[in-house]
CSV table of C-alpha atoms and ligand atoms in Angstrom, one decimal:
chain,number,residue,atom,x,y,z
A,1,UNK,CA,-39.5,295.4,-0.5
A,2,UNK,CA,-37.6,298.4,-1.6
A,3,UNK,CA,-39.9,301.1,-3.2
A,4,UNK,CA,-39.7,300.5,-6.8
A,5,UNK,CA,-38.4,303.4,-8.5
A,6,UNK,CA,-40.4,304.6,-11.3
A,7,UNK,CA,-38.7,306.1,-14.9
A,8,UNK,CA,-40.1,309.2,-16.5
A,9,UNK,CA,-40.7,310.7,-19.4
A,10,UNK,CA,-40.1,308.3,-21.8
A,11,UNK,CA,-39.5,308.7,-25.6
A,12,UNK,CA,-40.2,306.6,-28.1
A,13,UNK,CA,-38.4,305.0,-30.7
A,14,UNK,CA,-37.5,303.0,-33.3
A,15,UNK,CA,-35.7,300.8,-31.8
A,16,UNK,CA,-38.4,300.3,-28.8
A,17,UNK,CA,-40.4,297.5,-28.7
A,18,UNK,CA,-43.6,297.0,-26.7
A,19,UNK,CA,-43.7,293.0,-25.7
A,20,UNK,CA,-47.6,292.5,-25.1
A,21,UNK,CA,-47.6,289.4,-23.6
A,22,UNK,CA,-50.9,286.7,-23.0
A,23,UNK,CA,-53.9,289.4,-23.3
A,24,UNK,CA,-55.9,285.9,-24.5
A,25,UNK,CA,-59.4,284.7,-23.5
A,26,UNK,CA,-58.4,282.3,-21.0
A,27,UNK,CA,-56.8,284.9,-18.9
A,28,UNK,CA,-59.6,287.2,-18.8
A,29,UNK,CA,-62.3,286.9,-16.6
A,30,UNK,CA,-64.4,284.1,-17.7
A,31,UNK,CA,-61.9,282.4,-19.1
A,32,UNK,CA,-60.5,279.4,-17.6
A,33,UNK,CA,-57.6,280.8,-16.1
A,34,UNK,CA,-58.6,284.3,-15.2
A,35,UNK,CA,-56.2,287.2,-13.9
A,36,UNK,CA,-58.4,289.8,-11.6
A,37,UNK,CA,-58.9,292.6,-13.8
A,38,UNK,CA,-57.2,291.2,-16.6
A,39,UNK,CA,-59.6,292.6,-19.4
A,40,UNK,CA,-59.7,296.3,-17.6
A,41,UNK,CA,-55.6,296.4,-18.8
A,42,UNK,CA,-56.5,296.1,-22.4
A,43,UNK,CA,-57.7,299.6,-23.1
A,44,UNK,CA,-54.7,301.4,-22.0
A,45,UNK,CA,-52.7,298.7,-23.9
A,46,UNK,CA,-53.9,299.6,-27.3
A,47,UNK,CA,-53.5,303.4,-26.1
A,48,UNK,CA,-49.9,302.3,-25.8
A,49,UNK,CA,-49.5,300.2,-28.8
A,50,UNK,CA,-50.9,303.3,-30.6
A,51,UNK,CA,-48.6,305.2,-29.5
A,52,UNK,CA,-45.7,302.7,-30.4
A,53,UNK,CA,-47.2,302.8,-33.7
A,54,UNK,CA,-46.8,306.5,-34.2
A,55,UNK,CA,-43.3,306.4,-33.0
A,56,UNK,CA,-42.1,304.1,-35.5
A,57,UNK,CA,-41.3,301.5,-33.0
A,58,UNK,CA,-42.3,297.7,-33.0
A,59,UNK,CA,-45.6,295.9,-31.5
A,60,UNK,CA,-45.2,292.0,-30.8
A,61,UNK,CA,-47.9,289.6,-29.0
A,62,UNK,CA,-47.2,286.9,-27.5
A,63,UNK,CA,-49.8,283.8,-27.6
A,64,UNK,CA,-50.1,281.3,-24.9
A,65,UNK,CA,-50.6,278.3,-27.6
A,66,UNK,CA,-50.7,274.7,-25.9
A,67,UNK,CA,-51.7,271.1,-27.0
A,68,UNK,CA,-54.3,269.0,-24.9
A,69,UNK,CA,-51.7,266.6,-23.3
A,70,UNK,CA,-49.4,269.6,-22.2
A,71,UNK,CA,-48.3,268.4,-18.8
A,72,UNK,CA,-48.3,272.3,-17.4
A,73,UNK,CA,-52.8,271.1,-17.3
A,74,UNK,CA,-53.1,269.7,-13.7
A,75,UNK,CA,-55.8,267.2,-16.1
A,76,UNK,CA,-52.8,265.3,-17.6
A,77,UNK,CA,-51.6,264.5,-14.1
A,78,UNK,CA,-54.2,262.2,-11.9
A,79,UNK,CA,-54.7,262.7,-8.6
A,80,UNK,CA,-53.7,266.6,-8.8
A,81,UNK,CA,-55.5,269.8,-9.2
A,82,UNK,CA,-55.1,273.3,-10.6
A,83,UNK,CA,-53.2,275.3,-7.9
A,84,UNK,CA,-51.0,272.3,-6.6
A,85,UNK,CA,-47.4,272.5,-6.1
A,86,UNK,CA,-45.3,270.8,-8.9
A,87,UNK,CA,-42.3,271.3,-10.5
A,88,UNK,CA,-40.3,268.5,-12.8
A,89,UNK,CA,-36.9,268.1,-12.3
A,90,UNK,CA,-35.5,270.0,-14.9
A,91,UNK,CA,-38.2,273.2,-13.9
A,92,UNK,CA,-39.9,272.4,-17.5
A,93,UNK,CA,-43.1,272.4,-15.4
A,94,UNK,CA,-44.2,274.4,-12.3
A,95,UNK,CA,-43.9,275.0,-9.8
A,96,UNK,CA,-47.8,275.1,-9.9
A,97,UNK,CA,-49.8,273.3,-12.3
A,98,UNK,CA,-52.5,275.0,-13.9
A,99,UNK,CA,-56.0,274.4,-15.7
A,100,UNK,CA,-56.6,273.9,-19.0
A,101,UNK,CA,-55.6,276.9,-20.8
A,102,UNK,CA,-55.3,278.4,-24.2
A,103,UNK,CA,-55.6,275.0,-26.0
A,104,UNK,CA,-54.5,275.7,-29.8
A,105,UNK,CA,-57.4,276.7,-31.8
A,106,UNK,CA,-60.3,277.2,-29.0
A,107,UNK,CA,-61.8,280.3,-27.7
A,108,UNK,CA,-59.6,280.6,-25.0
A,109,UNK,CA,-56.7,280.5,-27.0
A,110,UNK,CA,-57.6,284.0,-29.3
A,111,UNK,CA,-56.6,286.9,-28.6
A,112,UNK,CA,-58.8,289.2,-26.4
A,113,UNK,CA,-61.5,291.0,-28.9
A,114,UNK,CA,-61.1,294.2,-27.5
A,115,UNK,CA,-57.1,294.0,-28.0
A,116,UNK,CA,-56.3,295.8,-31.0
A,117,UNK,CA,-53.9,293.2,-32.6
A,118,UNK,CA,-54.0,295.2,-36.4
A,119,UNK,CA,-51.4,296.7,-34.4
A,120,UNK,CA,-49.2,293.9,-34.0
A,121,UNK,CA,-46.0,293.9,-36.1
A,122,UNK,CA,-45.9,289.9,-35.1
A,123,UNK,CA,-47.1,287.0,-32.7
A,124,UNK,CA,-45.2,284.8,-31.1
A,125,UNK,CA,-46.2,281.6,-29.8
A,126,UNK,CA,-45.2,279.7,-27.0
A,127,UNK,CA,-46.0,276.5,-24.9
A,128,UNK,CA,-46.2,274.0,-27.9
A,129,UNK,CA,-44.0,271.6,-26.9
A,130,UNK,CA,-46.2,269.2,-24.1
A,131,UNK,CA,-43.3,268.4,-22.0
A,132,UNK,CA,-41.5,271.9,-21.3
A,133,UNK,CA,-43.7,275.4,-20.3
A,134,UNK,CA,-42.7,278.7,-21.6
A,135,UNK,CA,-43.8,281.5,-19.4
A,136,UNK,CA,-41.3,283.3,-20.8
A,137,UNK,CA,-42.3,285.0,-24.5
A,138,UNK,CA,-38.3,284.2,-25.5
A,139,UNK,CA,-38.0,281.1,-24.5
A,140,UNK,CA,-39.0,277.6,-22.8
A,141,UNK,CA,-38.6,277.3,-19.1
A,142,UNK,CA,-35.8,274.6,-19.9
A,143,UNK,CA,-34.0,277.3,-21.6
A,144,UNK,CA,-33.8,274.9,-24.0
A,145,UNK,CA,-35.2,276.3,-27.1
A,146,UNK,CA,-36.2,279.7,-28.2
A,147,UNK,CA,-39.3,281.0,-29.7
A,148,UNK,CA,-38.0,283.5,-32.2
A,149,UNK,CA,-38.5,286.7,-30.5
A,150,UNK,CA,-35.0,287.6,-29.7
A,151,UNK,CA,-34.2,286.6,-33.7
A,152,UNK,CA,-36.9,288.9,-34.6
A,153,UNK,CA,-36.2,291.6,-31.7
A,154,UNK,CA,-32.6,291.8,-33.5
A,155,UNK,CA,-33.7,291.4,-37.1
A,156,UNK,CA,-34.8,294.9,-36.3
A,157,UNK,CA,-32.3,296.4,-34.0
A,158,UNK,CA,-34.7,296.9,-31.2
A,159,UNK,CA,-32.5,297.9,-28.0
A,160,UNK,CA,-35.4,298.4,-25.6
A,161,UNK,CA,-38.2,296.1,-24.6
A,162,UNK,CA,-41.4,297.4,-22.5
A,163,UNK,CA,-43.4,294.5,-21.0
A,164,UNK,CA,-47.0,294.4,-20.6
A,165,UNK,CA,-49.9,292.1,-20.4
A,166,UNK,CA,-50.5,289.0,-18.3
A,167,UNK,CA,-49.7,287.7,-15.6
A,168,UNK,CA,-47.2,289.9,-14.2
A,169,UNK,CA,-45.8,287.3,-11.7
A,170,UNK,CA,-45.3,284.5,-14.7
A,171,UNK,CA,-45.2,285.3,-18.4
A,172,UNK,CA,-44.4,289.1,-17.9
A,173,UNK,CA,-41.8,288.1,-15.7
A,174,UNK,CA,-40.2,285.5,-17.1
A,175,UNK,CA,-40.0,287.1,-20.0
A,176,UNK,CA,-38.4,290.8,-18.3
A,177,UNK,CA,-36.0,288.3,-17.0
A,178,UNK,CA,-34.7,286.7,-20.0
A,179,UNK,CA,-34.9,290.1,-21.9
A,180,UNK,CA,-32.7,291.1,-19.2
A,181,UNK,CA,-30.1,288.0,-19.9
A,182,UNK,CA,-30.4,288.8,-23.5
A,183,UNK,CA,-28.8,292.1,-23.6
A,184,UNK,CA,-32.1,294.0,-24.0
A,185,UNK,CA,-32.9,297.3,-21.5
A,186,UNK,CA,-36.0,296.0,-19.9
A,187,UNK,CA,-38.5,297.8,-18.6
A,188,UNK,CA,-41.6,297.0,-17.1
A,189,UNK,CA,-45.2,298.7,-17.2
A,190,UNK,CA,-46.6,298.0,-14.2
A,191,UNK,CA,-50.0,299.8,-14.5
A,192,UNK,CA,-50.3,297.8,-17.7
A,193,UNK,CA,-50.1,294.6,-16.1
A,194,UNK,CA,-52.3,292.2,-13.5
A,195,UNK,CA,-50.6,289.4,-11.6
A,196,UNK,CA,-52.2,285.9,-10.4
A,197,UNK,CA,-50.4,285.8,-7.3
A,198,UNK,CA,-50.3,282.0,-6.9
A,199,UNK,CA,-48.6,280.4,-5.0
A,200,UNK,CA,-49.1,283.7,-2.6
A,201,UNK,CA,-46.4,286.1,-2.4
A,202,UNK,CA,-45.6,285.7,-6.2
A,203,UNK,CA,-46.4,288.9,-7.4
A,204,UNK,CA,-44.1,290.9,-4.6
A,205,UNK,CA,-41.4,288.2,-5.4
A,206,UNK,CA,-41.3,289.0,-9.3
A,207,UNK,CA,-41.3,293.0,-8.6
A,208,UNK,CA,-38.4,292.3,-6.0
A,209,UNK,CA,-36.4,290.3,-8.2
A,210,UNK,CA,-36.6,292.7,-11.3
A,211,UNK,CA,-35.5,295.3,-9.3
A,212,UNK,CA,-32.5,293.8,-7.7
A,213,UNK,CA,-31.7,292.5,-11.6
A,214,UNK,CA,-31.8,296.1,-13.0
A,215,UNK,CA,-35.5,295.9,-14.5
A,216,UNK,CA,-36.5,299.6,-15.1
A,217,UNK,CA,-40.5,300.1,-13.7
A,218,UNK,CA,-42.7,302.3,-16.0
A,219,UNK,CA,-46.2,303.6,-16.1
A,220,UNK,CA,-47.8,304.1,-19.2
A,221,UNK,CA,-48.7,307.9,-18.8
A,222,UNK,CA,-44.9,308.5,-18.6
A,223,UNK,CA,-45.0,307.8,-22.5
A,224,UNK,CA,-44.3,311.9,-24.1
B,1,ZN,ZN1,-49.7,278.2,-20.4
């Protein structure tokens, strides 16, 4: 992989926005679809958000948010299991299928409790529809439908998006991409993230890609 060049000395402002993307239950250790380290991410992102704050610029989460029957759940196919390769024709699913995860209204589903969401200027949620998944925090996998964020994003004239949260090789990634195709300058906090790496390789795939796209890489210290 080519060494990932990393930006520095960053300033804030008001037309920044930090994308905080899945810190939920589910994808924190001893939830049902844990990212290693997930939960030790969550301190420095409320550092960050904090800082955001005091800037003037704009906090959004993003809330994995799905029904029982959603087909992304390796359950609502029999015979398979979490981990298998899949992926439906159109891409709507896959290419793995998952556990059950972040079901509307169960534990898994809230927010972390040591994320510090009176920070949030909104939430998004994603994933409701049970036939199409949306990794990405803009939009459905399909590219079907939108969630609202880029509406939002330019209700407030926000020309810079810094990604964060989990998994870095899915929803953080999807959604640098599509900020990417959507005009935004995308960059990516990579100390602020935490990756599932499934099927292997994933996680070196998504950094590659973003940098061959134009995806700026950021750590959260470089913040003045
Ligand atoms: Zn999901």
């Amino acid at each position: 992989m080519d060494q990932l060049i990393f930006e520095k000395e960053i300033k804030i402002n008001t037309r920044d926005a930090l994308i905080i993307v899945d810190m939920q239950y589910d994808f924190t250790p001893g939830g049902s679809l844990p990212v290693e380290e997930g939960d030790l991410i969550i301190e420095d992102i409320n550092q960050t958000a904090n800082l955001f704050k005091k800037n003037k610029a704009t906090v959004v989460l993003t809330q994995d948010w799905h029904s029982q029957n959603h087909l992304s759940f390796a359950s609502n196919h029999p015979g398979k299991s979490p981990g298998d390769e899949f992926t439906s024709e159109d891409g709507a699913i896959g290419p793995v299928l998952w556990p059950d995860h972040c079901v509307q209204n169960t534990k898994g589903a809230e927010f972390h409790n040591d994320l510090k969401i009176d920070l949030a200027d909104k939430v998004i949620q994603k994933g409701m529809n049970p036939n199409v998944d949306s990794y990405s925090g803009f939009r459905d996998n399909d590219k079907n439908s939108e969630t609202g964020l880029r509406d939002y994003l330019n209700s407030k004239r926000i020309r810079r998006i810094f990604v964060c949260g989990l998994a870095l090789d899915y929803c953080c990634y999807y959604t640098a991409m599509d900020g990417f195709e959507f005009d935004y300058r995308v960059y990516f906090l990579v100390d602020l993230t935490r990756g599932v790496n499934l099927p292997e390789g994933s996680i070196k795939n998504a950094l590659e890609n973003m940098n061959k796209t134009g995806i700026k890489f950021v750590n959260s210290k470089s913040f003045k």
